[in-house]
mmCIF file of C-alpha atoms in Angstrom:
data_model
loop_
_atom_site.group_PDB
_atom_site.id
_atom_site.type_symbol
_atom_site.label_atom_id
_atom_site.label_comp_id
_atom_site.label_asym_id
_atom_site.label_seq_id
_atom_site.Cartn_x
_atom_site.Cartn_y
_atom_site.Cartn_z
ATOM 1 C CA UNK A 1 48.124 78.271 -4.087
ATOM 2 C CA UNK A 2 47.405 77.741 -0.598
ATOM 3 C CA UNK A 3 43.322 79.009 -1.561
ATOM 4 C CA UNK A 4 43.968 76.382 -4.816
ATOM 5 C CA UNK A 5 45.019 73.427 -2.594
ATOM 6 C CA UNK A 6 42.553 74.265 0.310
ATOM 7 C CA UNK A 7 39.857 74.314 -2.424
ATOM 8 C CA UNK A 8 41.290 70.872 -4.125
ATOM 9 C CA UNK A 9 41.389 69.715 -0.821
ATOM 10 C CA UNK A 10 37.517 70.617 0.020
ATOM 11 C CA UNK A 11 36.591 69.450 -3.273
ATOM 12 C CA UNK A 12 38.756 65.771 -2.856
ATOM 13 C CA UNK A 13 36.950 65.745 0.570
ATOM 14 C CA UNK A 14 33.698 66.532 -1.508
ATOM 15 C CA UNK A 15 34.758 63.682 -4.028
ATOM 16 C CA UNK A 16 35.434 61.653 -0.703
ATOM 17 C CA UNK A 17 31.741 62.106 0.951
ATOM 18 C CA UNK A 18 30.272 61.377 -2.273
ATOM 19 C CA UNK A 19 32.233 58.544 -2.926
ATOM 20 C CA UNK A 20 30.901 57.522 0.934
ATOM 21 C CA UNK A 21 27.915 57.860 -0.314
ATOM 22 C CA UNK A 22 27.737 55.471 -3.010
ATOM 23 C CA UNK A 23 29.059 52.726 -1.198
ATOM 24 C CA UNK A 24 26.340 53.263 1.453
ATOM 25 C CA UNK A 25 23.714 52.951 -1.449
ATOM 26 C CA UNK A 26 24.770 50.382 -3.280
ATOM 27 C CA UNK A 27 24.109 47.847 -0.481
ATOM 28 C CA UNK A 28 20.602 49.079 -0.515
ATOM 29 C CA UNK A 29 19.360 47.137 -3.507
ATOM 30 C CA UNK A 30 19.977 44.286 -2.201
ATOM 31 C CA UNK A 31 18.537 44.335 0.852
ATOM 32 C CA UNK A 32 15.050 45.126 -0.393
ATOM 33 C CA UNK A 33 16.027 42.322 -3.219
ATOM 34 C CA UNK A 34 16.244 39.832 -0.405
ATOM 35 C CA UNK A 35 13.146 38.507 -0.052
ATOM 36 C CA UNK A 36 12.608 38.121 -3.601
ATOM 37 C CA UNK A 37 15.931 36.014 -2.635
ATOM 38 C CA UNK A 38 14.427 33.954 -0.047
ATOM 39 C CA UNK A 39 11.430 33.062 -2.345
ATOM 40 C CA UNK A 40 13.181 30.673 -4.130
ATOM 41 C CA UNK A 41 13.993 28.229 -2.140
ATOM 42 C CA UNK A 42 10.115 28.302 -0.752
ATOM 43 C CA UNK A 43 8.875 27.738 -4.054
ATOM 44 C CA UNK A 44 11.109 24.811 -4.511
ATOM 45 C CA UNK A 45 10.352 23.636 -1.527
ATOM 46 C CA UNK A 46 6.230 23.703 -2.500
ATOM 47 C CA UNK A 47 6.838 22.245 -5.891
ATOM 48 C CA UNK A 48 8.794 19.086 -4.532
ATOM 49 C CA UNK A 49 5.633 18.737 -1.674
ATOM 50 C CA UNK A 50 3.443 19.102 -4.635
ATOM 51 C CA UNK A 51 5.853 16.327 -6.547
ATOM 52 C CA UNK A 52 5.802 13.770 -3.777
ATOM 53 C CA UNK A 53 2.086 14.172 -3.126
ATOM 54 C CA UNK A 54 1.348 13.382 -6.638
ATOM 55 C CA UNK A 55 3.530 10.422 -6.652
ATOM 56 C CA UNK A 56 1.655 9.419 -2.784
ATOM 57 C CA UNK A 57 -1.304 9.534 -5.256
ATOM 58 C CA UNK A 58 -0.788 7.899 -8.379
ATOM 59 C CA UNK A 59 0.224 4.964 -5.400
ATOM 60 C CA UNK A 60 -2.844 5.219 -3.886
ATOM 61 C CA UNK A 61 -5.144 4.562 -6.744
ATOM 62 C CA UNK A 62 -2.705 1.844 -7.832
ATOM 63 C CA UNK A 63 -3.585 -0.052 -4.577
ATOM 64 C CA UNK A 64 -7.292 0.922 -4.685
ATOM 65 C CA UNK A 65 -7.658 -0.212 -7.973
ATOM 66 C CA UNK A 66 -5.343 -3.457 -8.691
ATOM 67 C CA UNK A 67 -6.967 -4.146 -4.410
ATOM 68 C CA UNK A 68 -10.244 -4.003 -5.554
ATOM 69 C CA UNK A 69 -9.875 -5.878 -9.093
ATOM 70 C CA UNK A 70 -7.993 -8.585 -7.819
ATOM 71 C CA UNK A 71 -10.174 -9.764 -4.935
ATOM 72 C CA UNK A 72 -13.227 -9.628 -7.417
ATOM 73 C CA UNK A 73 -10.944 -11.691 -9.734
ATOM 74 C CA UNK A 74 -9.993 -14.166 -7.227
ATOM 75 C CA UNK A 75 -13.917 -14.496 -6.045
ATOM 76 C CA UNK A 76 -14.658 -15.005 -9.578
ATOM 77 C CA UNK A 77 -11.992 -17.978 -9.847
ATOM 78 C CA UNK A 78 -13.767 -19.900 -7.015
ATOM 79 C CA UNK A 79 -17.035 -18.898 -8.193
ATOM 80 C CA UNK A 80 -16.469 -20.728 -11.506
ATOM 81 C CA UNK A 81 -14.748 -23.988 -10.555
ATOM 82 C CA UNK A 82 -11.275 -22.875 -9.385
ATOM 83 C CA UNK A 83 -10.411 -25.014 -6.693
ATOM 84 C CA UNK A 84 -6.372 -25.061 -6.210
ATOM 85 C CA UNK A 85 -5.226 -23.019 -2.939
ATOM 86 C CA UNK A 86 -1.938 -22.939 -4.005
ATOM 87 C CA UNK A 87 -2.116 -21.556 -7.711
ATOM 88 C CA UNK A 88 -4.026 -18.788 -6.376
ATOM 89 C CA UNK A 89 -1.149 -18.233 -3.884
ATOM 90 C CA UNK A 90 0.798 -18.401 -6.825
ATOM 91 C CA UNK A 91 -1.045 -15.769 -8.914
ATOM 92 C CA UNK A 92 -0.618 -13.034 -6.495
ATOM 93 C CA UNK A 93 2.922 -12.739 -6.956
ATOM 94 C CA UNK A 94 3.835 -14.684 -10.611
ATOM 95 C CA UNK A 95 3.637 -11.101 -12.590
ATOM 96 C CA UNK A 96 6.446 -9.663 -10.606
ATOM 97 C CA UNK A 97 8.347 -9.494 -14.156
ATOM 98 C CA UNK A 98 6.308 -6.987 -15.532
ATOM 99 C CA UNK A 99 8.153 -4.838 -12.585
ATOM 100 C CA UNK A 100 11.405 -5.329 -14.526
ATOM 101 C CA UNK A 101 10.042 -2.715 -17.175
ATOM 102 C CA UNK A 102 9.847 -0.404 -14.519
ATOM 103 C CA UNK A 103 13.369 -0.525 -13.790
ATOM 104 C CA UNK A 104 14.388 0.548 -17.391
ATOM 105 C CA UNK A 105 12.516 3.982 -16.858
ATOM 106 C CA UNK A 106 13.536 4.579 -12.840
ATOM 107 C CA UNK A 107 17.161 2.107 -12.969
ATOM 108 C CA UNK A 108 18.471 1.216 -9.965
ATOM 109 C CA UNK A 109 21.570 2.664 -8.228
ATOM 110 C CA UNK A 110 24.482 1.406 -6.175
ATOM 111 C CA UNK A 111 24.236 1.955 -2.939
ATOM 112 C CA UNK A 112 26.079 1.193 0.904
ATOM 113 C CA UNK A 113 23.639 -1.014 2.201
ATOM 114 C CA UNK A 114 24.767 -4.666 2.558
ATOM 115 C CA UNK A 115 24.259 -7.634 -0.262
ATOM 116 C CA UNK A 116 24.422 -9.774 2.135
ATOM 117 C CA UNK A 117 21.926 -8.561 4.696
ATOM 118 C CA UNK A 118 19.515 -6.854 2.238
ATOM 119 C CA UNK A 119 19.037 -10.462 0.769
ATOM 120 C CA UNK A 120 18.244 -12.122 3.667
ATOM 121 C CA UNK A 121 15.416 -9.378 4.621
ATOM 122 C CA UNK A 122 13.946 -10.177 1.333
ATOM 123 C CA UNK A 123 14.129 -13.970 1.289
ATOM 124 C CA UNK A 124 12.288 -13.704 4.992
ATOM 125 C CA UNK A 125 9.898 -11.525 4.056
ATOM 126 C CA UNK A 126 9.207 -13.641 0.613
ATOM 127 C CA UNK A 127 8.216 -16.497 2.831
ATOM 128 C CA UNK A 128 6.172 -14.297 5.169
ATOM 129 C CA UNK A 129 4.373 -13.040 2.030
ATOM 130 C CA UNK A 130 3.360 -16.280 0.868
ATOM 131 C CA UNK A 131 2.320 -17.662 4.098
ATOM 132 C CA UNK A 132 0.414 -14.604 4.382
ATOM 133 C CA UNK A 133 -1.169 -15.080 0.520
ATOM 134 C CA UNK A 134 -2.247 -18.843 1.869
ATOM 135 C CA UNK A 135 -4.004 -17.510 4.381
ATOM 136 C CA UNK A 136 -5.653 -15.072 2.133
ATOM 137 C CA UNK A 137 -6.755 -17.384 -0.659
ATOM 138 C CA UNK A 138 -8.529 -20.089 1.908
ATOM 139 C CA UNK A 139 -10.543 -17.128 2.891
ATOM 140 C CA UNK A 140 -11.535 -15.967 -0.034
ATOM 141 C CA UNK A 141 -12.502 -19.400 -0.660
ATOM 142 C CA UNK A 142 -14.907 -20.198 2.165
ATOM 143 C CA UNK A 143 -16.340 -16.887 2.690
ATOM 144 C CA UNK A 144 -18.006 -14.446 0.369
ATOM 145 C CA UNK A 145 -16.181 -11.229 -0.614
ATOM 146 C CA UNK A 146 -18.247 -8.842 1.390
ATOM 147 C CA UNK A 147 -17.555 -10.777 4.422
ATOM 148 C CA UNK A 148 -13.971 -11.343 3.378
ATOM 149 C CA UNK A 149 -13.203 -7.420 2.482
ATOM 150 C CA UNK A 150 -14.813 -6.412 5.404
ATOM 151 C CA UNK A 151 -13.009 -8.528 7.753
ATOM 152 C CA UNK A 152 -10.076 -7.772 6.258
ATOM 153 C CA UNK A 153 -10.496 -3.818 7.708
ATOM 154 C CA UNK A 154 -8.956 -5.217 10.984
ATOM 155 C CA UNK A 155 -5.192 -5.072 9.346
ATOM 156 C CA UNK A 156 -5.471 -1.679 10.343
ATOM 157 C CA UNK A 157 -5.695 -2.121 14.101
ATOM 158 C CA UNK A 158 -2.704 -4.811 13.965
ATOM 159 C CA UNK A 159 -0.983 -2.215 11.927
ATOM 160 C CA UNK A 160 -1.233 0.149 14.737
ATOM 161 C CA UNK A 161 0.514 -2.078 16.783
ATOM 162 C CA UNK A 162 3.401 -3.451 14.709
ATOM 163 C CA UNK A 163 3.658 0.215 14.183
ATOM 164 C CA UNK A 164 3.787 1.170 17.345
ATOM 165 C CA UNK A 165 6.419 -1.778 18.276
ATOM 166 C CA UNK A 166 8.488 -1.467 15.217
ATOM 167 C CA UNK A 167 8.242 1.947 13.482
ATOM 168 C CA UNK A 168 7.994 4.126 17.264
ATOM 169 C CA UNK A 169 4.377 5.485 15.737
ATOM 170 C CA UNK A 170 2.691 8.079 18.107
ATOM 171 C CA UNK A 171 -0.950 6.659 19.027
ATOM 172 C CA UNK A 172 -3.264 9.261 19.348
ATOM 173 C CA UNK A 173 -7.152 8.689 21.088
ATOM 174 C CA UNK A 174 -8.590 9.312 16.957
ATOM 175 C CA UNK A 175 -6.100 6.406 16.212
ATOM 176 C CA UNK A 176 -7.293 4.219 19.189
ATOM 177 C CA UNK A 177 -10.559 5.157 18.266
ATOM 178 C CA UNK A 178 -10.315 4.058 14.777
ATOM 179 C CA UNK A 179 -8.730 1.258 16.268
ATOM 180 C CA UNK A 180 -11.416 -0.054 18.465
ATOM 181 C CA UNK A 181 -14.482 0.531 15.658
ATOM 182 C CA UNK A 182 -12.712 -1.696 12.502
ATOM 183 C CA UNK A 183 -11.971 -4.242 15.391
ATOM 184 C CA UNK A 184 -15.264 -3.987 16.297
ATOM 185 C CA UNK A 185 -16.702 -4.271 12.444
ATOM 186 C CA UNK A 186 -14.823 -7.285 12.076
ATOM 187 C CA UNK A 187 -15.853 -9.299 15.537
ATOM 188 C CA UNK A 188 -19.570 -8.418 13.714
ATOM 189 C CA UNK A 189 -19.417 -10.393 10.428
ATOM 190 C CA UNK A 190 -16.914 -12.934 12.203
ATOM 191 C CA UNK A 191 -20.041 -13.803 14.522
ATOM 192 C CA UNK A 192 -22.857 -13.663 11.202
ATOM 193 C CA UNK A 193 -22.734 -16.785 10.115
ATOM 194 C CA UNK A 194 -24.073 -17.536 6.416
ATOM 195 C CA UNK A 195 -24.133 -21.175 5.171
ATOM 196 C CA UNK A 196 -24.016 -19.684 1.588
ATOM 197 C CA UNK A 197 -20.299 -20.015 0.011
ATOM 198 C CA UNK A 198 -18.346 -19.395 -3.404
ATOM 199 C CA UNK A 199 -18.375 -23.159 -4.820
ATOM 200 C CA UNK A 200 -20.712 -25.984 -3.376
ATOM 201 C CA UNK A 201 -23.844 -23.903 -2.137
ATOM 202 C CA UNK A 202 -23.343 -24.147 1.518
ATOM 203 C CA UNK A 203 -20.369 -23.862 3.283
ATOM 204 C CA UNK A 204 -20.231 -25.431 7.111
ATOM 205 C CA UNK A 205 -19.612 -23.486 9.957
ATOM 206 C CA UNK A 206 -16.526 -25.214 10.510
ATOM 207 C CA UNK A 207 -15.141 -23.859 7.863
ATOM 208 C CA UNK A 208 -17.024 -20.518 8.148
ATOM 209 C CA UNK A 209 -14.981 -20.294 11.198
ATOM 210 C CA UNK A 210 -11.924 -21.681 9.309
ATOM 211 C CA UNK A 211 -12.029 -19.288 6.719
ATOM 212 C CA UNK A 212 -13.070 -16.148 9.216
ATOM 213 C CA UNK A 213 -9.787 -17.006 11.574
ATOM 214 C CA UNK A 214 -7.477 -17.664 8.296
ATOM 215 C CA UNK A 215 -8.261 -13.723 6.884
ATOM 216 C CA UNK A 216 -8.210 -12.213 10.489
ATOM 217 C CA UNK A 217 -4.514 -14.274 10.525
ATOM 218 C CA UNK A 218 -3.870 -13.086 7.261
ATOM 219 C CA UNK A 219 -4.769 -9.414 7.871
ATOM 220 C CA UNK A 220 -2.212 -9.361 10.934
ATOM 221 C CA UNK A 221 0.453 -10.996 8.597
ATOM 222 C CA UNK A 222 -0.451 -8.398 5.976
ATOM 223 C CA UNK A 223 0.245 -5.142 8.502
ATOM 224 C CA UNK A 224 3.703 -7.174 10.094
ATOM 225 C CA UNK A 225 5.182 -7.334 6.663
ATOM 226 C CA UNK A 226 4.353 -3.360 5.861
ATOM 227 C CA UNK A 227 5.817 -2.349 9.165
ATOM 228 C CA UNK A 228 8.929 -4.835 8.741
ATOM 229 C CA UNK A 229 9.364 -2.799 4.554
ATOM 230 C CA UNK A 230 9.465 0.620 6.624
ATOM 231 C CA UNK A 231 11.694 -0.698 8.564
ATOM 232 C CA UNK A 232 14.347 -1.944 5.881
ATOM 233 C CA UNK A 233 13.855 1.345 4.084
ATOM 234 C CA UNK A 234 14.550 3.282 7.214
ATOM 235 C CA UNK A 235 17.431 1.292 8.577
ATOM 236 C CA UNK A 236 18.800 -0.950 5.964
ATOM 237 C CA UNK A 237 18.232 0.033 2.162
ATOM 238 C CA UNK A 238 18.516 4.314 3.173
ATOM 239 C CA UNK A 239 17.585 5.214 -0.803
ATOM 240 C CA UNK A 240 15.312 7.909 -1.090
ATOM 241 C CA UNK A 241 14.458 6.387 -4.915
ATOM 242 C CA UNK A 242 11.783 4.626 -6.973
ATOM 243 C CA UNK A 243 13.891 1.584 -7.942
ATOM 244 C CA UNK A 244 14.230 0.574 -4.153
ATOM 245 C CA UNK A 245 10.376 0.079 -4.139
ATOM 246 C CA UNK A 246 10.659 -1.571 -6.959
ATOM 247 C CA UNK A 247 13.601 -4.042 -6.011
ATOM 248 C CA UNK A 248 11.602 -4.096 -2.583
ATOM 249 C CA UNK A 249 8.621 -5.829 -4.593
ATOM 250 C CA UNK A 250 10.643 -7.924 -7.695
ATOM 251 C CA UNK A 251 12.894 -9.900 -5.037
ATOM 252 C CA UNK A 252 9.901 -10.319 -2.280
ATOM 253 C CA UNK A 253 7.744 -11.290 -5.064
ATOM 254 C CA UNK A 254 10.282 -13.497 -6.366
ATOM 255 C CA UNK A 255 10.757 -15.815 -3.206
ATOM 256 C CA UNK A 256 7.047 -15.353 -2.878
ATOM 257 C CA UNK A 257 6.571 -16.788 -6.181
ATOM 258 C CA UNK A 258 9.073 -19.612 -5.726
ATOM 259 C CA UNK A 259 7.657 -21.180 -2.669
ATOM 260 C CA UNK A 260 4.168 -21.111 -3.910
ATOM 261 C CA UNK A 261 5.722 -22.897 -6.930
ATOM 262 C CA UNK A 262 7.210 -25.841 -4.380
ATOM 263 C CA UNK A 263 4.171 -25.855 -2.409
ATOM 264 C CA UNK A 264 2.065 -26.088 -6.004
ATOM 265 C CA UNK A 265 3.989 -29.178 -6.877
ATOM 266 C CA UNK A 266 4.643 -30.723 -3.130
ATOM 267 C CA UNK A 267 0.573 -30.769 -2.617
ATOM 268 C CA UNK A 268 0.081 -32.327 -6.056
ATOM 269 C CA UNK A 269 -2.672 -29.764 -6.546
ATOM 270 C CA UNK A 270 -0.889 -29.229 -9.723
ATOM 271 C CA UNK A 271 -1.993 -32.699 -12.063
ATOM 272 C CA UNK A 272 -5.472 -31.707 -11.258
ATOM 273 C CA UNK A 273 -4.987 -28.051 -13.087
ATOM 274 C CA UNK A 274 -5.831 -29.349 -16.458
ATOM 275 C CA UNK A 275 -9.164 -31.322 -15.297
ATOM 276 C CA UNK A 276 -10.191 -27.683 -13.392
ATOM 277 C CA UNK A 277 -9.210 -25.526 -16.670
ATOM 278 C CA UNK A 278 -11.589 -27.758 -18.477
ATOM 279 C CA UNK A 279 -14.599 -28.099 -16.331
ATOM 280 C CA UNK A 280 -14.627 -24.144 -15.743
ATOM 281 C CA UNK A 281 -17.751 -22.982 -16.314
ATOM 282 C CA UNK A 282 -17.162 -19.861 -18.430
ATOM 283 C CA UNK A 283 -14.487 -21.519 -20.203
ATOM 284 C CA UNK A 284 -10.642 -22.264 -20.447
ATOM 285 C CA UNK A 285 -9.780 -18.867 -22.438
ATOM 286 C CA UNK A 286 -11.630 -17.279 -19.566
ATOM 287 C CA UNK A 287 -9.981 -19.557 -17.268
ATOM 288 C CA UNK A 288 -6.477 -17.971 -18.229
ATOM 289 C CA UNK A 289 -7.835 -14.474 -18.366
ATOM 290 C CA UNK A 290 -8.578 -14.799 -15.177
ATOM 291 C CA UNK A 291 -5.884 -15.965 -13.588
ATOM 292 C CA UNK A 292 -3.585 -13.487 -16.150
ATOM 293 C CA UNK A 293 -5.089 -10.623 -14.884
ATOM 294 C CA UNK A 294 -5.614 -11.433 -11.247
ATOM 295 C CA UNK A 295 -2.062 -11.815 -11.424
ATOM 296 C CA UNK A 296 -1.335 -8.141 -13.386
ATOM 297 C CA UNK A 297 -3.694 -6.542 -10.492
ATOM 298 C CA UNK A 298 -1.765 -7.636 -7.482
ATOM 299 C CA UNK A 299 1.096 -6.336 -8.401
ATOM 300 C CA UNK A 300 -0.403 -3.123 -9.355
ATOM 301 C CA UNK A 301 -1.753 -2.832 -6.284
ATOM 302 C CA UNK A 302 1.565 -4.498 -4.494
ATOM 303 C CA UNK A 303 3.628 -1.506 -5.756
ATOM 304 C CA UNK A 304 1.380 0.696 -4.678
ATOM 305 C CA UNK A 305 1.293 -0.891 -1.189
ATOM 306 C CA UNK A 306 5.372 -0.493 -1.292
ATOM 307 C CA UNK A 307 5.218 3.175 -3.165
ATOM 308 C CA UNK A 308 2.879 4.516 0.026
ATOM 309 C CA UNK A 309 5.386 2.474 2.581
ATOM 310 C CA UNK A 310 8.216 4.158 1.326
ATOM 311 C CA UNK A 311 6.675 8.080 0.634
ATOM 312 C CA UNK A 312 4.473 7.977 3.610
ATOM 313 C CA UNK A 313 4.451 4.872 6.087
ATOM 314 C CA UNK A 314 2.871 1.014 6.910
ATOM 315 C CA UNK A 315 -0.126 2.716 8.557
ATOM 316 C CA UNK A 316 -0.797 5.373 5.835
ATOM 317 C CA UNK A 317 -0.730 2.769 3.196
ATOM 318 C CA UNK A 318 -2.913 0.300 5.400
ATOM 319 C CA UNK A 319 -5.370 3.004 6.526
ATOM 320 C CA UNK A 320 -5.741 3.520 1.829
ATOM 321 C CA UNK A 321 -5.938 -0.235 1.747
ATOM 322 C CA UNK A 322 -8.501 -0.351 4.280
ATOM 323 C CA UNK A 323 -10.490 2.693 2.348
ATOM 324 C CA UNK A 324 -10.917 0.762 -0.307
ATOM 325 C CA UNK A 325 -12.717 -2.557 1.776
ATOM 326 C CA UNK A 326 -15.877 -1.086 1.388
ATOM 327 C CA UNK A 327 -16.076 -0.466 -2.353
ATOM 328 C CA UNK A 328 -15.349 -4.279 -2.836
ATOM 329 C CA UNK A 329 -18.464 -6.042 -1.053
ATOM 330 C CA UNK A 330 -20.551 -3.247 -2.978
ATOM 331 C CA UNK A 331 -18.953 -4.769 -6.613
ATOM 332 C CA UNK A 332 -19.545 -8.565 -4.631
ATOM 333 C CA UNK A 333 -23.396 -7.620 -4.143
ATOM 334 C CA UNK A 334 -23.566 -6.934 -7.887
ATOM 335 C CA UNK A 335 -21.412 -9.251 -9.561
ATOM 336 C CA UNK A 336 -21.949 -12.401 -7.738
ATOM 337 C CA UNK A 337 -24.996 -12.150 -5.409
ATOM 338 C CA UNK A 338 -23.485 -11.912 -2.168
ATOM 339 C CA UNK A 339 -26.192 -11.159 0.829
ATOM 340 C CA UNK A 340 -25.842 -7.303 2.092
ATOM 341 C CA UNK A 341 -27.654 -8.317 5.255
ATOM 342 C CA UNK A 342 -28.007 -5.727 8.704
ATOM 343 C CA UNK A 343 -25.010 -6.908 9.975
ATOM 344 C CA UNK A 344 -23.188 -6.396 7.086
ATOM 345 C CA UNK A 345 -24.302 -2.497 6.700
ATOM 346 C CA UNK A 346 -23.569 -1.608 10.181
ATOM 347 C CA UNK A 347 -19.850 -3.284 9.630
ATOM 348 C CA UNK A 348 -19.370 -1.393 6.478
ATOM 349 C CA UNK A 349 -20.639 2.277 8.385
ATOM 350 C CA UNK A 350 -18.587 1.116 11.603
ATOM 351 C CA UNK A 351 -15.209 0.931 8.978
ATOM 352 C CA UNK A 352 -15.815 3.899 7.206
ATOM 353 C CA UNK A 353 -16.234 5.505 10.718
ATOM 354 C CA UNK A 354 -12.925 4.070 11.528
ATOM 355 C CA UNK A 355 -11.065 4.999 8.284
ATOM 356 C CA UNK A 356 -12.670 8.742 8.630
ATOM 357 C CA UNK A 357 -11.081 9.230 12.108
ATOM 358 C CA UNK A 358 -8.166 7.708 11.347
ATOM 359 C CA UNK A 359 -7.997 10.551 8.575
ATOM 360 C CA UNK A 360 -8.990 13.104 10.574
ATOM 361 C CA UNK A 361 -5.727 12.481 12.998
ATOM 362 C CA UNK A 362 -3.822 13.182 9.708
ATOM 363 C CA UNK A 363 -5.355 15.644 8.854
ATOM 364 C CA UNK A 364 -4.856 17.207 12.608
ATOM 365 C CA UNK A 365 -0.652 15.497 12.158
ATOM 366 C CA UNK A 366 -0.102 17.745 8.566
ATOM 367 C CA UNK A 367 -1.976 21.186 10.011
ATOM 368 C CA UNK A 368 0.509 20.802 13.203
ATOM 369 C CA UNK A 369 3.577 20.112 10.872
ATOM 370 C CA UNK A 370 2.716 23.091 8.202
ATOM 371 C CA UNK A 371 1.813 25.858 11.125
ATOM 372 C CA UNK A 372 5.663 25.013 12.998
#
């Protein structure tokens, strides 16, 4: 009995090391599972980079393309007989409705940030828009659209500053760099003079000047209001979401739209719109095409401008807007004649020269980011 129990008790301590032993193992599987584990998340994380860069780019060649259609538009409005400052104000924010289609497919959400406050941002920045859209269409106006798109490159070095003040952006000697040759591009063309313009033939150098001064004004409006949206999003609105760029651009617009209306009306520029739709030389159906469209481009190419503020920032979606500058005075050449003089080849090299270091910082920014 005793031999019975000594052997039932070598054979429960038998059971026992066994028993050991499978508990040990079973942990095992795991552990070289683990990684497998851990890939997971990774992969998630590469498919939502993938995701947002998609989206950065389907905003990018929204601003390229409604950028580059509307200017030509607007060109071809003063080239034909369009003479009214304000309705072309007007035009570049009246579609803003289409925008409300948009918000059936991405709808908006409540969220904390203030009615109140949130308003009052957008009601400034309406007002800013449309003095900045002023500015804009007397430029267009008195100087041709290479000259204008050109001179226009030099919102990116006032974006560099309001970014700098506002959004605490890290200047680098690429940025300054890029900085210093747009600035440069522009002080060229602002200093060739042509007495060829849009409507009568000749235009002065008076208003030359006028109209230089008015686009360089309206290009440092233009890169204020982008660093004033990043600002809102970061601080005020907080929504990581589609609909907040697009209630960013419907209300803006909105105001936008308003005070052009009151400034339409106030100048009396508006009995003379019939007598202009008339005496347009290819015609009062193209007359309304024109301005239709004109209209449908800027805001394609204002949510795109909002769409690259939000995913990215004001200076990423400036230095896009300033890539496509270039590609307009080529479609001016063709389209309507303009000169492509010296001058206005070295400007165009000196921008791309600009835009390419510029990209070549983020370029330098993303490599940094990915190897931490």
């Amino acid at each position: 009995m005793a031999d019975n129990n000594g052997g039932n008790s070598n054979s429960g301590g038998t059971n026992a090391n066994t028993t050991a032993e499978v508990q040990i193992q079973i942990p095992g599987p795991p552990k070289t599972e683990a990684p497998a584990a851990q890939e997971g998340p990774s992969e998630s994380s590469k498919a939502k980079n993938w995701k947002r860069w998609l989206v950065v780019a389907a905003d990018a060649i929204l601003l390229i393309v409604g950028q580059t259609s509307a200017t030509l538009l607007g060109r071809y409005y003063y080239s034909q007989g369009g003479n009214s400052k304000w309705l072309s104000t007007f035009v570049q924010t009246a579609g803003f409705p289409l925008l409300f289609f948009g918000l059936f497919f991405f709808p908006s959400k409540s969220s904390g940030s203030p009615v109140g406050k949130t308003a009052m941002i957008y009601a400034v920045l309406g007002l800013i828009i449309t003095a900045d859209n002023m500015m804009y269409s007397h430029g267009l106006m008195f100087l041709p659209v290479s000259t204008f798109s050109l001179i226009c490159a030099s919102q990116l070095a006032f974006n560099v500053f309001f970014s700098y003040v506002l959004n605490s952006q890290k200047l680098t000697g690429l940025i300054m760099n890029s900085v210093v040759l747009l600035t440069l591009a522009a002080l060229l063309l602002g200093a060739n003079h042509e007495t060829h313009g849009p409507i009568t033939g000749g235009v002065s150098g008076g208003k030359y000047l006028l109209g230089f001064l008015l686009t360089v004004g309206a290009s440092g409006t233009y890169s204020l209001i982008l660093s004033l949206m990043q600002l809102t999003f970061e601080n005020v609105i907080k929504k990581q979401t589609f609909s907040a760029v697009l209630n960013m651009q419907i209300y803006t617009a909105l105001v936008a739209t308003f005070a052009s209306l009151v400034g339409l009306f106030a100048s009396g520029e508006w009995m003379d719109l019939r007598e202009e739709m008339d005496r347009f030389q290819s015609g009062q159906f193209s007359y309304l095409m024109t301005l239709v469209w004109a209209s449908v481009s800027w805001q394609l190419a204002s949510v795109g401008v909002v769409g690259l503020v939000f995913e990215v920032s004001s200076l990423f979606s400036n230095v896009i807007s300033t890539f496509a500058l270039p590609i307009v005075p080529l479609f001016g050449v063709m389209a309507f004649h303009d000169r492509m003089n010296g001058v206005k080849i070295i400007a165009m090299l000196i921008s791309i020269w600009g835009f390419l270091s510029y990209l070549y910082q983020n370029y330098l920014d993303d490599k940094k980011v990915r190897n931490a």
